[in-house]
Amino acid sequence: DGASIYATDTASGFEAISPTGSHVLYGQSTGSNTLTLSTSTDLATIAQLTPPVGQPAHPTWSTDGAKVAYGVRTNGNWLDFTAASLYSADIDTAVPSITNQVELVPSSADAAYPVNTYPSYSPDSKWIAFQRSNTARTRAALGEVWITNADGSVRLPLTKMNGTGLLPGVEGQATYQPTFLPVAVGGYFWLVAESERTYGNTLTDTNPNTRRKQLWVSAISTDPQQGTDPSNPGFWLPGQELGNQNMRGAWALDPCKPLGESCEAGFECCEGFCVFDPEVNDYVCGAQEGCSPSGSACDTAEDCCD
């Protein structure tokens, strides 16, 4: 009916929403150097995050709910800045606290791309995709999507996804704001990002001041290795409006299915696995029996039926 169901009477800027939707970390647009943690329905502060230097920006929550990642800007305003380091911290909503802040990628790591922000965690919470660019506002920026592991010791450009060295002109440095699908599907992580590259005869403008943004998706290896590009060439999502200069991709999973309901893969089920039920001659959400069927969770290859 259009009625607001969450607290909306304070400035928040970019927000990090917990995986369950119960909590939110916000405050980028307030002009302070602090992010505030509250429940989704109450503005009361239950914990705060204050970086050792600078102001936090673009927070995101890990898929397992245990960490947050964020950029820390050291100049400009909450939308426009040209220097930012990528950080992570531990977060606990049961006994509200945000601790152990770690700098993963310093702004000084690459003089050409001193802005490291817009992080997004992989489904296993072991990797963080982020934007590496010369300015935070992506309009006509030079930018690429990279990933780093949880401690920042491995940093990899997603060369195939970005098209770096493959696309003409600066189109290989015009990809921004990555977001992971929160589950792995088909043996891959999936990453959506916006890009200002051309697309066949549909989008042909190469002028950085007038070119348009579109969403592109890449399949990412679930086991990235140092020195190897884990990405695959991005594919354009059909059905997009063609006049957009301001967008960001996001994913939403369908509500989970209860036991006994038909399914195609285990991640659809609220509990159990997607298993074949001979009584109904179909796959349904049910308890695991023996090996893990195709599309369901496993820890090692030996767990899988096929």
Tab-separated table of C-alpha atoms in Angstrom:
chain	number	residue	atom	x	y	z
A	1	ASP	CA	0.000	0.000	0.000
A	2	GLY	CA	3.026	2.285	-0.196
A	3	ALA	CA	3.378	2.630	3.570
A	4	SER	CA	6.923	2.645	4.943
A	5	ILE	CA	7.730	-0.342	7.140
A	6	TYR	CA	11.213	0.813	8.173
A	7	ALA	CA	12.563	3.909	9.900
A	8	THR	CA	13.128	6.547	7.207
A	9	ASP	CA	13.363	9.824	9.110
A	10	THR	CA	17.144	10.289	9.121
A	11	ALA	CA	19.852	10.669	6.475
A	12	SER	CA	21.622	7.418	5.712
A	13	GLY	CA	23.460	7.577	2.375
A	14	PHE	CA	24.663	4.158	1.294
A	15	GLU	CA	23.674	1.376	3.707
A	16	ALA	CA	24.841	-2.124	4.622
A	17	ILE	CA	21.870	-4.374	5.358
A	18	SER	CA	22.526	-7.602	7.273
A	19	PRO	CA	21.866	-10.909	5.467
A	20	THR	CA	18.706	-11.517	7.516
A	21	GLY	CA	17.503	-7.918	7.128
A	22	SER	CA	17.430	-7.450	10.891
A	23	HIS	CA	20.133	-4.763	11.140
A	24	VAL	CA	21.523	-1.877	9.133
A	25	LEU	CA	24.820	0.028	9.143
A	26	TYR	CA	24.455	3.586	7.840
A	27	GLY	CA	25.523	7.217	8.032
A	28	GLN	CA	27.718	7.962	5.018
A	29	SER	CA	25.819	11.148	4.127
A	30	THR	CA	25.781	12.702	7.614
A	31	GLY	CA	29.217	14.317	7.268
A	32	SER	CA	30.648	12.516	10.313
A	33	ASN	CA	33.454	9.965	10.427
A	34	THR	CA	31.215	7.299	11.968
A	35	LEU	CA	28.802	4.623	10.737
A	36	THR	CA	25.908	3.729	13.029
A	37	LEU	CA	24.520	0.228	13.642
A	38	SER	CA	20.841	-0.119	14.498
A	39	THR	CA	18.034	-2.581	14.000
A	40	SER	CA	16.037	-2.190	10.803
A	41	THR	CA	13.006	-0.793	12.602
A	42	ASP	CA	14.584	1.375	15.293
A	43	LEU	CA	17.050	4.257	14.904
A	44	ALA	CA	18.554	3.706	18.369
A	45	THR	CA	22.351	3.351	18.087
A	46	ILE	CA	23.590	-0.037	19.334
A	47	ALA	CA	27.178	0.152	18.006
A	48	GLN	CA	29.356	2.429	15.896
A	49	LEU	CA	32.243	2.108	13.445
A	50	THR	CA	34.890	4.838	13.358
A	51	PRO	CA	37.949	4.321	11.106
A	52	PRO	CA	41.390	5.292	12.419
A	53	VAL	CA	41.524	8.025	9.737
A	54	GLY	CA	39.075	9.482	7.232
A	55	GLN	CA	35.367	8.833	6.739
A	56	PRO	CA	33.712	5.453	5.971
A	57	ALA	CA	31.874	4.945	2.673
A	58	HIS	CA	29.843	2.291	0.820
A	59	PRO	CA	29.593	-0.366	3.568
A	60	THR	CA	28.550	-3.943	2.772
A	61	TRP	CA	27.819	-7.001	4.904
A	62	SER	CA	29.451	-10.406	4.413
A	63	THR	CA	27.199	-13.273	3.360
A	64	ASP	CA	27.822	-15.142	6.634
A	65	GLY	CA	26.959	-12.021	8.644
A	66	ALA	CA	30.280	-11.932	10.506
A	67	LYS	CA	32.066	-9.058	8.729
A	68	VAL	CA	31.521	-5.737	7.011
A	69	ALA	CA	33.709	-4.114	4.355
A	70	TYR	CA	33.809	-0.425	3.435
A	71	GLY	CA	35.867	2.268	1.798
A	72	VAL	CA	37.531	4.947	3.909
A	73	ARG	CA	37.851	8.258	2.078
A	74	THR	CA	40.428	10.867	3.015
A	75	ASN	CA	39.207	13.798	0.908
A	76	GLY	CA	36.108	15.202	-0.791
A	77	ASN	CA	32.495	14.725	0.260
A	78	TRP	CA	30.322	11.625	0.678
A	79	LEU	CA	29.753	11.345	-3.098
A	80	ASP	CA	32.852	12.916	-4.634
A	81	PHE	CA	36.301	11.857	-3.472
A	82	THR	CA	39.560	10.799	-5.108
A	83	ALA	CA	41.303	8.757	-2.404
A	84	ALA	CA	39.943	5.814	-0.417
A	85	SER	CA	41.342	2.657	1.171
A	86	LEU	CA	39.384	-0.608	1.444
A	87	TYR	CA	38.783	-1.859	5.005
A	88	SER	CA	36.992	-4.721	6.746
A	89	ALA	CA	35.888	-5.291	10.342
A	90	ASP	CA	34.229	-7.948	12.488
A	91	ILE	CA	30.596	-7.286	13.392
A	92	ASP	CA	28.345	-8.885	16.003
A	93	THR	CA	24.636	-8.094	16.303
A	94	ALA	CA	23.927	-10.436	19.244
A	95	VAL	CA	26.266	-8.499	21.547
A	96	PRO	CA	26.391	-5.395	19.349
A	97	SER	CA	29.958	-4.497	18.433
A	98	ILE	CA	32.219	-3.661	15.476
A	99	THR	CA	35.871	-4.559	16.075
A	100	ASN	CA	39.194	-5.499	14.442
A	101	GLN	CA	39.324	-2.971	11.632
A	102	VAL	CA	41.852	-4.044	8.959
A	103	GLU	CA	43.091	-2.079	5.949
A	104	LEU	CA	42.920	-4.471	2.982
A	105	VAL	CA	43.864	-2.219	0.051
A	106	PRO	CA	45.460	1.171	0.776
A	107	SER	CA	44.754	4.124	-1.498
A	108	SER	CA	48.493	4.320	-2.162
A	109	ALA	CA	48.585	0.826	-3.711
A	110	ASP	CA	48.012	2.210	-7.219
A	111	ALA	CA	48.608	5.884	-8.021
A	112	ALA	CA	46.420	5.693	-11.140
A	113	TYR	CA	43.491	4.199	-9.181
A	114	PRO	CA	43.614	5.629	-5.625
A	115	VAL	CA	39.899	5.018	-4.891
A	116	ASN	CA	39.127	1.538	-3.498
A	117	THR	CA	35.477	1.244	-2.523
A	118	TYR	CA	32.026	-0.240	-3.386
A	119	PRO	CA	32.914	-3.654	-1.872
A	120	SER	CA	30.769	-6.798	-2.196
A	121	TYR	CA	31.376	-10.185	-0.516
A	122	SER	CA	31.379	-13.495	-2.402
A	123	PRO	CA	28.841	-16.165	-1.345
A	124	ASP	CA	31.459	-17.922	0.817
A	125	SER	CA	32.528	-14.602	2.425
A	126	LYS	CA	36.171	-15.343	1.502
A	127	TRP	CA	36.502	-12.752	-1.295
A	128	ILE	CA	35.561	-9.111	-1.754
A	129	ALA	CA	34.910	-7.550	-5.143
A	130	PHE	CA	35.513	-3.797	-5.218
A	131	GLN	CA	35.794	-0.810	-7.520
A	132	ARG	CA	39.271	0.551	-8.162
A	133	SER	CA	39.082	3.949	-9.846
A	134	ASN	CA	40.413	7.481	-10.112
A	135	THR	CA	37.251	9.018	-8.631
A	136	ALA	CA	34.369	7.714	-6.541
A	137	ARG	CA	31.616	9.199	-8.714
A	138	THR	CA	31.575	6.863	-11.684
A	139	ARG	CA	30.399	9.347	-14.312
A	140	ALA	CA	33.219	9.213	-16.932
A	141	ALA	CA	35.613	7.747	-14.380
A	142	LEU	CA	38.509	5.433	-15.131
A	143	GLY	CA	37.642	2.328	-13.153
A	144	GLU	CA	38.012	-1.437	-12.951
A	145	VAL	CA	36.567	-4.223	-10.800
A	146	TRP	CA	39.048	-6.218	-8.691
A	147	ILE	CA	38.774	-8.848	-5.974
A	148	THR	CA	40.793	-9.360	-2.808
A	149	ASN	CA	40.838	-12.109	-0.229
A	150	ALA	CA	39.775	-11.586	3.378
A	151	ASP	CA	43.150	-10.293	4.598
A	152	GLY	CA	44.123	-8.295	1.500
A	153	SER	CA	47.149	-10.449	0.687
A	154	VAL	CA	45.801	-11.460	-2.753
A	155	ARG	CA	44.481	-8.786	-5.127
A	156	LEU	CA	43.341	-9.699	-8.620
A	157	PRO	CA	41.981	-7.586	-11.487
A	158	LEU	CA	38.960	-9.106	-13.231
A	159	THR	CA	40.537	-8.500	-16.604
A	160	LYS	CA	38.065	-10.441	-18.752
A	161	MET	CA	35.056	-8.920	-17.004
A	162	ASN	CA	36.501	-5.402	-17.290
A	163	GLY	CA	37.617	-5.958	-20.875
A	164	THR	CA	40.990	-4.431	-20.012
A	165	GLY	CA	43.249	-4.677	-23.057
A	166	LEU	CA	40.401	-6.229	-25.018
A	167	LEU	CA	37.946	-3.372	-25.562
A	168	PRO	CA	38.831	-0.290	-27.638
A	169	GLY	CA	39.999	2.990	-26.126
A	170	VAL	CA	39.226	3.413	-22.431
A	171	GLU	CA	36.201	1.086	-22.478
A	172	GLY	CA	38.291	-1.503	-20.626
A	173	GLN	CA	38.585	0.990	-17.749
A	174	ALA	CA	34.888	1.835	-17.470
A	175	THR	CA	33.406	-0.835	-15.155
A	176	TYR	CA	32.172	0.026	-11.666
A	177	GLN	CA	30.187	-0.922	-8.520
A	178	PRO	CA	30.254	-4.757	-8.430
A	179	THR	CA	27.698	-6.871	-6.542
A	180	PHE	CA	27.908	-10.645	-6.004
A	181	LEU	CA	24.896	-12.942	-6.255
A	182	PRO	CA	24.678	-14.255	-2.650
A	183	VAL	CA	24.746	-17.931	-3.719
A	184	ALA	CA	27.041	-19.904	-6.020
A	185	VAL	CA	25.220	-21.408	-9.008
A	186	GLY	CA	26.466	-23.792	-11.696
A	187	GLY	CA	29.927	-24.002	-10.185
A	188	TYR	CA	30.556	-20.245	-10.279
A	189	PHE	CA	30.117	-17.056	-8.342
A	190	TRP	CA	28.172	-14.453	-10.351
A	191	LEU	CA	29.033	-10.769	-10.330
A	192	VAL	CA	27.002	-7.897	-11.760
A	193	ALA	CA	28.575	-4.497	-12.407
A	194	GLU	CA	27.733	-1.359	-14.326
A	195	SER	CA	29.801	-0.384	-17.343
A	196	GLU	CA	29.928	2.525	-19.766
A	197	ARG	CA	31.223	0.406	-22.664
A	198	THR	CA	29.586	0.256	-26.083
A	199	TYR	CA	27.316	-2.618	-27.111
A	200	GLY	CA	27.125	-3.520	-30.812
A	201	ASN	CA	24.879	-1.157	-32.738
A	202	THR	CA	22.679	-0.603	-29.664
A	203	LEU	CA	25.029	1.649	-27.668
A	204	THR	CA	27.677	3.380	-29.744
A	205	ASP	CA	28.479	6.600	-27.848
A	206	THR	CA	32.121	6.679	-26.685
A	207	ASN	CA	32.113	10.240	-25.311
A	208	PRO	CA	32.849	9.914	-21.550
A	209	ASN	CA	30.527	12.845	-20.810
A	210	THR	CA	27.473	11.417	-22.573
A	211	ARG	CA	27.928	7.637	-22.771
A	212	ARG	CA	25.418	5.446	-20.938
A	213	LYS	CA	25.632	2.832	-18.184
A	214	GLN	CA	24.448	-0.754	-18.591
A	215	LEU	CA	24.589	-3.834	-16.383
A	216	TRP	CA	26.985	-6.662	-17.270
A	217	VAL	CA	27.386	-10.056	-15.537
A	218	SER	CA	30.457	-12.274	-15.279
A	219	ALA	CA	30.999	-15.819	-14.009
A	220	ILE	CA	33.793	-15.817	-11.402
A	221	SER	CA	35.852	-18.827	-10.321
A	222	THR	CA	34.969	-20.049	-6.816
A	223	ASP	CA	38.660	-20.725	-6.140
A	224	PRO	CA	40.676	-17.706	-7.330
A	225	GLN	CA	44.442	-18.183	-7.540
A	226	GLN	CA	47.216	-15.614	-7.308
A	227	GLY	CA	48.318	-14.468	-10.759
A	228	THR	CA	45.286	-15.863	-12.616
A	229	ASP	CA	42.235	-13.907	-13.752
A	230	PRO	CA	39.229	-15.650	-12.121
A	231	SER	CA	36.647	-13.871	-14.297
A	232	ASN	CA	35.004	-14.673	-17.619
A	233	PRO	CA	33.925	-12.218	-20.335
A	234	GLY	CA	30.913	-10.233	-19.185
A	235	PHE	CA	27.540	-10.604	-20.869
A	236	TRP	CA	25.044	-7.799	-21.301
A	237	LEU	CA	21.691	-8.157	-19.548
A	238	PRO	CA	18.796	-7.689	-22.001
A	239	GLY	CA	15.732	-5.603	-21.228
A	240	GLN	CA	17.545	-2.542	-19.906
A	241	GLU	CA	16.598	1.045	-20.641
A	242	LEU	CA	19.233	2.634	-22.834
A	243	GLY	CA	19.288	6.219	-21.548
A	244	ASN	CA	20.589	5.633	-18.034
A	245	GLN	CA	23.632	7.369	-16.559
A	246	ASN	CA	22.938	6.396	-12.950
A	247	MET	CA	22.293	2.773	-11.955
A	248	ARG	CA	23.606	-0.077	-9.847
A	249	GLY	CA	22.896	-3.797	-10.088
A	250	ALA	CA	21.503	-5.832	-7.193
A	251	TRP	CA	20.301	-9.398	-6.709
A	252	ALA	CA	17.238	-10.769	-4.914
A	253	LEU	CA	16.631	-14.453	-4.212
A	254	ASP	CA	13.124	-15.883	-4.228
A	255	PRO	CA	11.697	-16.712	-0.781
A	256	CYS	CA	12.994	-20.110	0.355
A	257	LYS	CA	10.815	-23.199	-0.133
A	258	PRO	CA	9.636	-25.375	2.784
A	259	LEU	CA	10.174	-29.126	3.025
A	260	GLY	CA	8.073	-31.045	0.508
A	261	GLU	CA	7.812	-28.236	-2.067
A	262	SER	CA	9.170	-28.863	-5.565
A	263	CYS	CA	12.633	-27.475	-6.330
A	264	GLU	CA	15.439	-27.431	-8.868
A	265	ALA	CA	18.449	-26.754	-6.596
A	266	GLY	CA	19.294	-26.954	-2.929
A	267	PHE	CA	19.722	-23.218	-2.388
A	268	GLU	CA	15.986	-22.813	-3.010
A	269	CYS	CA	15.150	-24.805	0.145
A	270	CYS	CA	14.739	-23.259	3.607
A	271	GLU	CA	16.337	-26.395	5.041
A	272	GLY	CA	17.536	-29.768	3.813
A	273	PHE	CA	18.357	-30.409	0.168
A	274	CYS	CA	16.678	-30.708	-3.211
A	275	VAL	CA	16.182	-34.496	-3.466
A	276	PHE	CA	14.228	-36.803	-5.766
A	277	ASP	CA	11.001	-38.113	-4.240
A	278	PRO	CA	9.815	-41.246	-6.082
A	279	GLU	CA	6.322	-40.913	-4.597
A	280	VAL	CA	5.689	-37.692	-6.507
A	281	ASN	CA	8.231	-38.393	-9.268
A	282	ASP	CA	9.807	-34.994	-8.785
A	283	TYR	CA	12.558	-33.154	-6.898
A	284	VAL	CA	11.406	-31.671	-3.591
A	285	CYS	CA	12.995	-29.991	-0.589
A	286	GLY	CA	13.805	-32.771	1.841
A	287	ALA	CA	16.314	-34.080	4.343
A	288	GLN	CA	19.678	-35.210	3.044
A	289	GLU	CA	20.090	-38.947	2.656
A	290	GLY	CA	23.532	-40.143	1.690
A	291	CYS	CA	25.343	-38.205	-1.022
A	292	SER	CA	24.558	-34.629	-2.012
A	293	PRO	CA	22.555	-34.441	-5.291
A	294	SER	CA	23.358	-32.033	-8.104
A	295	GLY	CA	22.661	-28.428	-7.185
A	296	SER	CA	22.928	-29.041	-3.432
A	297	ALA	CA	25.631	-28.158	-0.939
A	298	CYS	CA	28.846	-30.131	-0.471
A	299	ASP	CA	32.179	-29.553	1.261
A	300	THR	CA	34.319	-31.844	-0.923
A	301	ALA	CA	33.893	-33.600	-4.264
A	302	GLU	CA	33.399	-36.887	-2.400
A	303	ASP	CA	30.182	-35.526	-0.860
A	304	CYS	CA	28.532	-35.343	-4.271
A	305	CYS	CA	26.413	-38.088	-5.867
A	306	ASP	CA	27.634	-37.003	-9.326
